[in-house]
Amino acid sequence: MALPVLSSSAVKFRRVLAHFPQELSLAFAYGSGVFRQAGASAEHGETNMLDFVFAVDDVVTWHMTNLSKNRSHYSFLKFFGPKKISTIQGYGAGIYYNTLVPCNGRMIKYGVISTDALIEDLLHWKTLYVAGRLQKPVKILAQNENSRLQAALVSNLKSAAIASFLMLPESFSEEDLFLQIAGLSYSGDFRMIIGEDRFKVQNIVKPNIAHFQKLYSSILQGCPQVVYKHQLGRLEASIDKSPEGQFTQLMALPKTLQQKITALVNPPGKNRDVEEILLQVAHDPDCGYLVHQGISAIVRSSSVVQSAKTILTAG
């Protein structure tokens, strides 16, 4: 199944891409410079920073080539060479950002992540840093024929829907679902407390409902847990909230999230297998809260390390 992301032939994005080494397994643009948002960010429009992520198979070689083409993009770390840059990239969320880069009359920021690290995050939610961005609409600019990556991109969307089902009430609207999905990667992120607009998730979702529908329509249509009912001119979904239904959903969650949930409810020194613990969680009235806490634990850890890393990478 092909990932139903939004491809773009926009000239401005492809012109930016032309400045970089072309050995990319995936390149996408995201954020308020790409998709209209409500609130303060909407006021800037065409002047907002453009955000990109490049996934590459060989990180050292890519940075080596990029240093020869775009040396000024890097902080003082450029003096240590591509191997050291690649080592630092591996910490935190496994992504290396160059920020505040002037390009074609706009300011851009671009992150570089290895294809393997991206696949790991998409499948298992090891950090939810880049996987979280790909749970929201993005503009795909380049993508190779890597079938593992393609499958992982789809798996990430399915996981986002299932985790959201567990945190939502039995019946909810399509907009409720998209708000929940968009908020996953902000759960536990300390930047949402000290720096970001507290209405950020609403501002992302409300102007872009159609983009979310395009991204998730095939996922939701093929989801056996969802029963659609048309009422009052809007789409509503009902989820099986029985312990059996919740257990099925818990067992389908990414591995790292399952581990975080089990750590919350399994007393130290008591060795029980994951399936036994998740069965207990499925019967717990606070099941959705425990899922939320598990996600927050993943995001909190990666966001702190990634932000600290920015001191070095942004100079």
mmCIF file of C-alpha atoms in Angstrom:
data_model
loop_
_atom_site.group_PDB
_atom_site.id
_atom_site.type_symbol
_atom_site.label_atom_id
_atom_site.label_comp_id
_atom_site.label_asym_id
_atom_site.label_seq_id
_atom_site.Cartn_x
_atom_site.Cartn_y
_atom_site.Cartn_z
ATOM 1 C CA MET A 1 0.000 0.000 0.000
ATOM 2 C CA ALA A 2 1.425 3.380 -0.998
ATOM 3 C CA LEU A 3 1.637 6.061 1.667
ATOM 4 C CA PRO A 4 -1.069 8.667 0.947
ATOM 5 C CA VAL A 5 1.134 11.643 1.739
ATOM 6 C CA LEU A 6 0.903 14.898 -0.122
ATOM 7 C CA SER A 7 3.375 15.091 -2.969
ATOM 8 C CA SER A 8 4.376 18.503 -4.205
ATOM 9 C CA SER A 9 5.685 19.820 -7.515
ATOM 10 C CA ALA A 10 6.097 23.306 -6.038
ATOM 11 C CA VAL A 11 9.083 24.927 -7.698
ATOM 12 C CA LYS A 12 10.261 26.699 -4.522
ATOM 13 C CA PHE A 13 10.768 23.417 -2.675
ATOM 14 C CA ARG A 14 12.557 21.684 -5.527
ATOM 15 C CA ARG A 15 14.843 24.667 -5.976
ATOM 16 C CA VAL A 16 15.880 24.326 -2.338
ATOM 17 C CA LEU A 17 16.494 20.608 -2.791
ATOM 18 C CA ALA A 18 18.842 21.329 -5.700
ATOM 19 C CA HIS A 19 21.339 22.914 -3.273
ATOM 20 C CA PHE A 20 21.972 19.612 -1.471
ATOM 21 C CA PRO A 21 23.539 16.222 -2.235
ATOM 22 C CA GLN A 22 20.927 14.204 -4.097
ATOM 23 C CA GLU A 23 21.502 10.816 -2.418
ATOM 24 C CA LEU A 24 18.210 10.934 -0.486
ATOM 25 C CA SER A 25 15.930 8.044 0.458
ATOM 26 C CA LEU A 26 13.270 10.547 1.578
ATOM 27 C CA ALA A 27 12.971 14.326 1.653
ATOM 28 C CA PHE A 28 9.982 16.232 2.954
ATOM 29 C CA ALA A 29 8.969 19.746 3.951
ATOM 30 C CA TYR A 30 6.722 20.452 6.912
ATOM 31 C CA GLY A 31 5.507 23.141 9.288
ATOM 32 C CA SER A 32 3.916 26.566 9.088
ATOM 33 C CA GLY A 33 6.016 27.601 6.081
ATOM 34 C CA VAL A 34 4.398 24.781 4.095
ATOM 35 C CA PHE A 35 0.870 24.348 5.471
ATOM 36 C CA ARG A 36 -1.388 27.175 6.549
ATOM 37 C CA GLN A 37 -1.848 27.382 10.310
ATOM 38 C CA ALA A 38 -4.242 29.358 12.448
ATOM 39 C CA GLY A 39 -2.990 31.727 15.148
ATOM 40 C CA ALA A 40 0.180 33.799 15.259
ATOM 41 C CA SER A 41 2.105 31.727 12.688
ATOM 42 C CA ALA A 42 -0.597 32.409 10.096
ATOM 43 C CA GLU A 43 0.258 36.117 10.141
ATOM 44 C CA HIS A 44 3.720 35.585 8.639
ATOM 45 C CA GLY A 45 2.709 33.417 5.667
ATOM 46 C CA GLU A 46 5.380 33.541 2.986
ATOM 47 C CA THR A 47 8.047 34.742 5.444
ATOM 48 C CA ASN A 48 7.847 31.716 7.761
ATOM 49 C CA MET A 49 10.915 29.507 7.910
ATOM 50 C CA LEU A 50 10.800 26.467 5.628
ATOM 51 C CA ASP A 51 11.514 23.215 7.473
ATOM 52 C CA PHE A 52 12.950 20.120 5.775
ATOM 53 C CA VAL A 53 14.026 16.608 6.765
ATOM 54 C CA PHE A 54 16.407 14.552 4.603
ATOM 55 C CA ALA A 55 16.784 10.802 5.175
ATOM 56 C CA VAL A 56 20.037 9.405 3.787
ATOM 57 C CA ASP A 57 21.498 5.906 3.589
ATOM 58 C CA ASP A 58 25.139 6.881 4.206
ATOM 59 C CA VAL A 59 25.300 9.701 6.749
ATOM 60 C CA VAL A 60 29.090 10.235 6.741
ATOM 61 C CA THR A 61 29.304 10.462 2.944
ATOM 62 C CA TRP A 62 26.282 12.791 2.774
ATOM 63 C CA HIS A 63 27.754 15.204 5.343
ATOM 64 C CA MET A 64 31.144 15.059 3.608
ATOM 65 C CA THR A 65 29.564 16.091 0.295
ATOM 66 C CA ASN A 66 27.359 18.690 1.951
ATOM 67 C CA LEU A 67 30.340 20.206 3.778
ATOM 68 C CA SER A 68 32.044 20.716 0.425
ATOM 69 C CA LYS A 69 28.900 22.288 -1.073
ATOM 70 C CA ASN A 70 27.438 24.130 1.931
ATOM 71 C CA ARG A 71 30.156 24.517 4.536
ATOM 72 C CA SER A 72 28.674 27.769 5.864
ATOM 73 C CA HIS A 73 25.486 25.939 6.937
ATOM 74 C CA TYR A 74 27.345 24.187 9.763
ATOM 75 C CA SER A 75 28.373 25.495 13.185
ATOM 76 C CA PHE A 76 31.950 25.221 14.488
ATOM 77 C CA LEU A 77 31.466 21.428 14.293
ATOM 78 C CA LYS A 78 32.457 21.632 10.614
ATOM 79 C CA PHE A 79 36.083 21.815 11.773
ATOM 80 C CA PHE A 80 35.767 18.308 13.247
ATOM 81 C CA GLY A 81 34.703 16.739 9.945
ATOM 82 C CA PRO A 82 31.849 14.518 8.750
ATOM 83 C CA LYS A 83 32.565 11.556 11.047
ATOM 84 C CA LYS A 84 32.289 13.652 14.231
ATOM 85 C CA ILE A 85 29.166 15.382 12.880
ATOM 86 C CA SER A 86 27.643 11.949 12.196
ATOM 87 C CA THR A 87 28.505 10.781 15.719
ATOM 88 C CA ILE A 88 26.801 13.811 17.268
ATOM 89 C CA GLN A 89 23.824 13.248 14.961
ATOM 90 C CA GLY A 90 23.343 9.816 16.559
ATOM 91 C CA TYR A 91 22.506 11.255 19.986
ATOM 92 C CA GLY A 92 18.943 12.044 21.026
ATOM 93 C CA ALA A 93 16.533 11.632 18.147
ATOM 94 C CA GLY A 94 19.269 10.699 15.659
ATOM 95 C CA ILE A 95 18.785 13.828 13.578
ATOM 96 C CA TYR A 96 21.235 16.679 12.879
ATOM 97 C CA TYR A 97 19.746 20.127 12.185
ATOM 98 C CA ASN A 98 21.314 23.063 10.428
ATOM 99 C CA THR A 99 19.215 26.116 11.258
ATOM 100 C CA LEU A 100 18.734 29.688 10.042
ATOM 101 C CA VAL A 101 20.199 28.915 6.627
ATOM 102 C CA PRO A 102 19.480 31.560 3.929
ATOM 103 C CA CYS A 103 18.422 29.834 0.720
ATOM 104 C CA ASN A 104 16.708 31.290 -2.361
ATOM 105 C CA GLY A 105 15.515 34.356 -0.463
ATOM 106 C CA ARG A 106 14.018 32.363 2.445
ATOM 107 C CA MET A 107 15.287 31.132 5.771
ATOM 108 C CA ILE A 108 15.328 27.349 5.985
ATOM 109 C CA LYS A 109 16.111 24.687 8.576
ATOM 110 C CA TYR A 110 16.988 21.156 7.568
ATOM 111 C CA GLY A 111 17.508 17.978 9.526
ATOM 112 C CA VAL A 112 19.496 14.944 8.380
ATOM 113 C CA ILE A 113 18.649 11.462 9.667
ATOM 114 C CA SER A 114 19.869 8.039 8.582
ATOM 115 C CA THR A 115 17.343 5.888 6.737
ATOM 116 C CA ASP A 116 17.815 3.082 9.282
ATOM 117 C CA ALA A 117 17.218 5.414 12.246
ATOM 118 C CA LEU A 118 14.094 6.780 10.561
ATOM 119 C CA ILE A 119 12.703 3.288 9.929
ATOM 120 C CA GLU A 120 13.419 2.343 13.555
ATOM 121 C CA ASP A 121 11.514 5.399 14.798
ATOM 122 C CA LEU A 122 8.588 4.856 12.439
ATOM 123 C CA LEU A 123 8.174 1.195 13.400
ATOM 124 C CA HIS A 124 8.971 1.261 17.113
ATOM 125 C CA TRP A 125 8.583 4.923 18.187
ATOM 126 C CA LYS A 126 12.038 4.890 19.706
ATOM 127 C CA THR A 127 12.005 8.710 19.976
ATOM 128 C CA LEU A 128 8.810 9.776 18.137
ATOM 129 C CA TYR A 129 10.765 12.812 16.915
ATOM 130 C CA VAL A 130 10.657 12.396 13.133
ATOM 131 C CA ALA A 131 7.897 9.757 13.277
ATOM 132 C CA GLY A 132 5.741 12.379 15.012
ATOM 133 C CA ARG A 133 6.258 14.857 12.193
ATOM 134 C CA LEU A 134 5.239 12.196 9.680
ATOM 135 C CA GLN A 135 1.963 11.599 11.556
ATOM 136 C CA LYS A 136 0.895 15.042 10.326
ATOM 137 C CA PRO A 137 0.598 16.270 6.722
ATOM 138 C CA VAL A 138 3.948 16.804 5.005
ATOM 139 C CA LYS A 139 5.023 17.558 1.455
ATOM 140 C CA ILE A 140 7.084 14.699 0.053
ATOM 141 C CA LEU A 141 9.760 16.111 -2.265
ATOM 142 C CA ALA A 142 11.826 13.001 -3.016
ATOM 143 C CA GLN A 143 11.460 9.319 -2.219
ATOM 144 C CA ASN A 144 13.328 6.276 -3.493
ATOM 145 C CA GLU A 145 12.027 2.739 -3.917
ATOM 146 C CA ASN A 146 12.946 1.525 -0.435
ATOM 147 C CA SER A 147 10.125 -0.920 0.386
ATOM 148 C CA ARG A 148 11.124 -1.144 4.080
ATOM 149 C CA LEU A 149 10.825 2.616 4.427
ATOM 150 C CA GLN A 150 7.514 2.666 2.564
ATOM 151 C CA ALA A 151 6.049 -0.003 4.849
ATOM 152 C CA ALA A 152 7.365 1.791 7.943
ATOM 153 C CA LEU A 153 5.729 5.083 6.883
ATOM 154 C CA VAL A 154 2.340 3.353 6.653
ATOM 155 C CA SER A 155 2.907 1.474 9.929
ATOM 156 C CA ASN A 156 3.562 4.789 11.700
ATOM 157 C CA LEU A 157 0.176 6.159 10.588
ATOM 158 C CA LYS A 158 -1.616 3.005 11.758
ATOM 159 C CA SER A 159 0.128 3.214 15.134
ATOM 160 C CA ALA A 160 -0.840 6.882 15.522
ATOM 161 C CA ALA A 161 -4.499 6.024 14.891
ATOM 162 C CA ILE A 162 -4.490 3.070 17.323
ATOM 163 C CA ALA A 163 -2.787 5.024 20.124
ATOM 164 C CA SER A 164 -5.324 7.810 19.639
ATOM 165 C CA PHE A 165 -8.251 5.349 19.770
ATOM 166 C CA LEU A 166 -7.056 4.230 23.205
ATOM 167 C CA MET A 167 -6.997 7.814 24.514
ATOM 168 C CA LEU A 168 -10.321 8.934 23.024
ATOM 169 C CA PRO A 169 -13.807 8.161 24.374
ATOM 170 C CA GLU A 170 -15.951 5.480 22.764
ATOM 171 C CA SER A 171 -17.485 7.908 20.266
ATOM 172 C CA PHE A 172 -15.675 10.850 18.695
ATOM 173 C CA SER A 173 -15.613 13.017 15.600
ATOM 174 C CA GLU A 174 -13.042 12.953 12.842
ATOM 175 C CA GLU A 175 -11.695 16.297 14.055
ATOM 176 C CA ASP A 176 -11.306 14.898 17.594
ATOM 177 C CA LEU A 177 -9.233 12.061 16.151
ATOM 178 C CA PHE A 178 -6.969 14.357 14.139
ATOM 179 C CA LEU A 179 -6.443 16.651 17.144
ATOM 180 C CA GLN A 180 -5.425 13.619 19.195
ATOM 181 C CA ILE A 181 -3.059 12.351 16.492
ATOM 182 C CA ALA A 182 -1.453 15.763 15.958
ATOM 183 C CA GLY A 183 -0.860 16.087 19.698
ATOM 184 C CA LEU A 184 0.968 12.769 20.119
ATOM 185 C CA SER A 185 4.445 14.104 19.367
ATOM 186 C CA TYR A 186 3.915 17.133 21.662
ATOM 187 C CA SER A 187 2.995 15.039 24.725
ATOM 188 C CA GLY A 188 5.743 15.501 27.294
ATOM 189 C CA ASP A 189 7.713 17.963 25.139
ATOM 190 C CA PHE A 190 9.025 20.580 27.565
ATOM 191 C CA ARG A 191 9.083 23.151 24.739
ATOM 192 C CA MET A 192 5.272 23.171 24.797
ATOM 193 C CA ILE A 193 5.508 24.545 28.344
ATOM 194 C CA ILE A 194 8.254 27.137 27.958
ATOM 195 C CA GLY A 195 8.214 28.187 24.319
ATOM 196 C CA GLU A 196 5.411 26.975 22.066
ATOM 197 C CA ASP A 197 1.896 28.326 21.521
ATOM 198 C CA ARG A 198 -0.413 26.278 23.784
ATOM 199 C CA PHE A 199 -2.982 26.243 20.963
ATOM 200 C CA LYS A 200 -0.403 24.859 18.535
ATOM 201 C CA VAL A 201 -2.168 21.529 17.927
ATOM 202 C CA GLN A 202 -5.517 23.205 17.172
ATOM 203 C CA ASN A 203 -3.776 25.700 14.903
ATOM 204 C CA ILE A 204 -2.189 22.828 12.949
ATOM 205 C CA VAL A 205 -5.349 20.727 12.580
ATOM 206 C CA LYS A 206 -8.282 23.096 12.039
ATOM 207 C CA PRO A 207 -7.105 24.714 8.762
ATOM 208 C CA ASN A 208 -5.828 21.350 7.447
ATOM 209 C CA ILE A 209 -8.657 18.859 8.064
ATOM 210 C CA ALA A 210 -8.732 17.952 4.355
ATOM 211 C CA HIS A 211 -5.002 17.151 4.418
ATOM 212 C CA PHE A 212 -5.450 14.903 7.473
ATOM 213 C CA GLN A 213 -8.380 13.168 5.761
ATOM 214 C CA LYS A 214 -6.233 12.457 2.715
ATOM 215 C CA LEU A 215 -3.425 11.126 4.909
ATOM 216 C CA TYR A 216 -5.575 8.814 7.052
ATOM 217 C CA SER A 217 -8.589 7.870 4.911
ATOM 218 C CA SER A 218 -7.287 4.487 3.731
ATOM 219 C CA ILE A 219 -5.926 3.675 7.218
ATOM 220 C CA LEU A 220 -9.305 4.328 8.848
ATOM 221 C CA GLN A 221 -11.315 2.546 6.161
ATOM 222 C CA GLY A 222 -9.262 -0.590 6.697
ATOM 223 C CA CYS A 223 -9.402 -0.418 10.501
ATOM 224 C CA PRO A 224 -11.645 -3.125 11.980
ATOM 225 C CA GLN A 225 -11.987 -1.284 15.311
ATOM 226 C CA VAL A 226 -13.772 1.687 13.714
ATOM 227 C CA VAL A 227 -17.504 1.813 13.049
ATOM 228 C CA TYR A 228 -18.536 4.953 11.172
ATOM 229 C CA LYS A 229 -21.915 6.570 11.630
ATOM 230 C CA HIS A 230 -23.130 9.699 9.844
ATOM 231 C CA GLN A 231 -24.971 12.018 12.206
ATOM 232 C CA LEU A 232 -25.723 15.732 12.050
ATOM 233 C CA GLY A 233 -23.762 16.048 8.821
ATOM 234 C CA ARG A 234 -20.453 14.995 10.307
ATOM 235 C CA LEU A 235 -18.514 11.787 10.479
ATOM 236 C CA GLU A 236 -18.355 10.042 13.854
ATOM 237 C CA ALA A 237 -16.496 6.906 14.852
ATOM 238 C CA SER A 238 -17.179 4.382 17.581
ATOM 239 C CA ILE A 239 -14.423 2.286 19.132
ATOM 240 C CA ASP A 240 -14.695 -0.993 20.999
ATOM 241 C CA LYS A 241 -13.809 -0.009 24.579
ATOM 242 C CA SER A 242 -14.222 -3.507 26.019
ATOM 243 C CA PRO A 243 -11.122 -4.993 27.706
ATOM 244 C CA GLU A 244 -10.826 -7.382 24.743
ATOM 245 C CA GLY A 245 -10.954 -4.510 22.252
ATOM 246 C CA GLN A 246 -8.428 -2.439 24.193
ATOM 247 C CA PHE A 247 -6.095 -5.424 24.592
ATOM 248 C CA THR A 248 -6.080 -5.938 20.813
ATOM 249 C CA GLN A 249 -5.146 -2.272 20.336
ATOM 250 C CA LEU A 250 -2.465 -2.338 23.056
ATOM 251 C CA MET A 251 -0.842 -5.381 21.448
ATOM 252 C CA ALA A 252 -0.681 -3.494 18.128
ATOM 253 C CA LEU A 253 1.197 -0.503 19.591
ATOM 254 C CA PRO A 254 4.881 0.126 18.751
ATOM 255 C CA LYS A 255 7.386 -1.782 20.871
ATOM 256 C CA THR A 256 8.881 1.199 22.733
ATOM 257 C CA LEU A 257 5.448 2.458 23.777
ATOM 258 C CA GLN A 258 4.480 -0.998 25.058
ATOM 259 C CA GLN A 259 7.685 -1.027 27.135
ATOM 260 C CA LYS A 260 6.980 2.428 28.594
ATOM 261 C CA ILE A 261 3.412 1.426 29.528
ATOM 262 C CA THR A 262 4.535 -1.803 31.184
ATOM 263 C CA ALA A 263 7.200 0.097 33.160
ATOM 264 C CA LEU A 264 4.445 2.329 34.587
ATOM 265 C CA VAL A 265 2.377 -0.541 36.006
ATOM 266 C CA ASN A 266 4.876 -3.346 36.656
ATOM 267 C CA PRO A 267 6.410 -3.109 40.161
ATOM 268 C CA PRO A 268 10.233 -3.219 40.260
ATOM 269 C CA GLY A 269 11.584 -6.723 40.613
ATOM 270 C CA LYS A 270 8.383 -8.377 39.430
ATOM 271 C CA ASN A 271 9.163 -9.980 36.090
ATOM 272 C CA ARG A 272 5.999 -10.481 34.066
ATOM 273 C CA ASP A 273 5.802 -10.693 30.293
ATOM 274 C CA VAL A 274 4.499 -7.775 28.257
ATOM 275 C CA GLU A 275 1.339 -9.563 27.155
ATOM 276 C CA GLU A 276 0.288 -10.266 30.742
ATOM 277 C CA ILE A 277 0.852 -6.651 31.786
ATOM 278 C CA LEU A 278 -0.991 -5.204 28.775
ATOM 279 C CA LEU A 279 -3.940 -7.485 29.548
ATOM 280 C CA GLN A 280 -4.040 -5.902 33.008
ATOM 281 C CA VAL A 281 -3.859 -2.410 31.447
ATOM 282 C CA ALA A 282 -6.729 -3.289 29.073
ATOM 283 C CA HIS A 283 -8.973 -3.851 32.119
ATOM 284 C CA ASP A 284 -7.811 -0.629 33.825
ATOM 285 C CA PRO A 285 -10.245 2.336 33.693
ATOM 286 C CA ASP A 286 -7.150 4.545 33.292
ATOM 287 C CA CYS A 287 -5.941 2.666 30.193
ATOM 288 C CA GLY A 288 -5.985 5.782 27.983
ATOM 289 C CA TYR A 289 -4.119 7.801 30.615
ATOM 290 C CA LEU A 290 -1.407 5.139 30.832
ATOM 291 C CA VAL A 291 -0.986 5.225 27.030
ATOM 292 C CA HIS A 292 -0.659 9.012 27.223
ATOM 293 C CA GLN A 293 1.937 8.749 29.993
ATOM 294 C CA GLY A 294 3.912 6.217 27.973
ATOM 295 C CA ILE A 295 3.985 8.519 24.947
ATOM 296 C CA SER A 296 4.976 11.480 27.125
ATOM 297 C CA ALA A 297 7.920 9.507 28.516
ATOM 298 C CA ILE A 298 9.224 8.808 24.990
ATOM 299 C CA VAL A 299 8.839 12.397 23.796
ATOM 300 C CA ARG A 300 10.209 13.985 26.979
ATOM 301 C CA SER A 301 13.481 12.103 26.777
ATOM 302 C CA SER A 302 14.178 12.727 23.084
ATOM 303 C CA SER A 303 13.102 16.400 23.122
ATOM 304 C CA VAL A 304 15.430 17.277 26.014
ATOM 305 C CA VAL A 305 18.495 15.628 24.438
ATOM 306 C CA GLN A 306 17.694 16.971 20.967
ATOM 307 C CA SER A 307 17.283 20.526 22.280
ATOM 308 C CA ALA A 308 20.557 20.312 24.207
ATOM 309 C CA LYS A 309 22.261 19.071 21.032
ATOM 310 C CA THR A 310 21.072 22.222 19.241
ATOM 311 C CA ILE A 311 23.534 24.258 21.309
ATOM 312 C CA LEU A 312 26.316 22.501 19.396
ATOM 313 C CA THR A 313 24.725 22.114 15.962
ATOM 314 C CA ALA A 314 23.341 25.648 15.742
ATOM 315 C CA GLY A 315 26.440 27.205 17.229
#
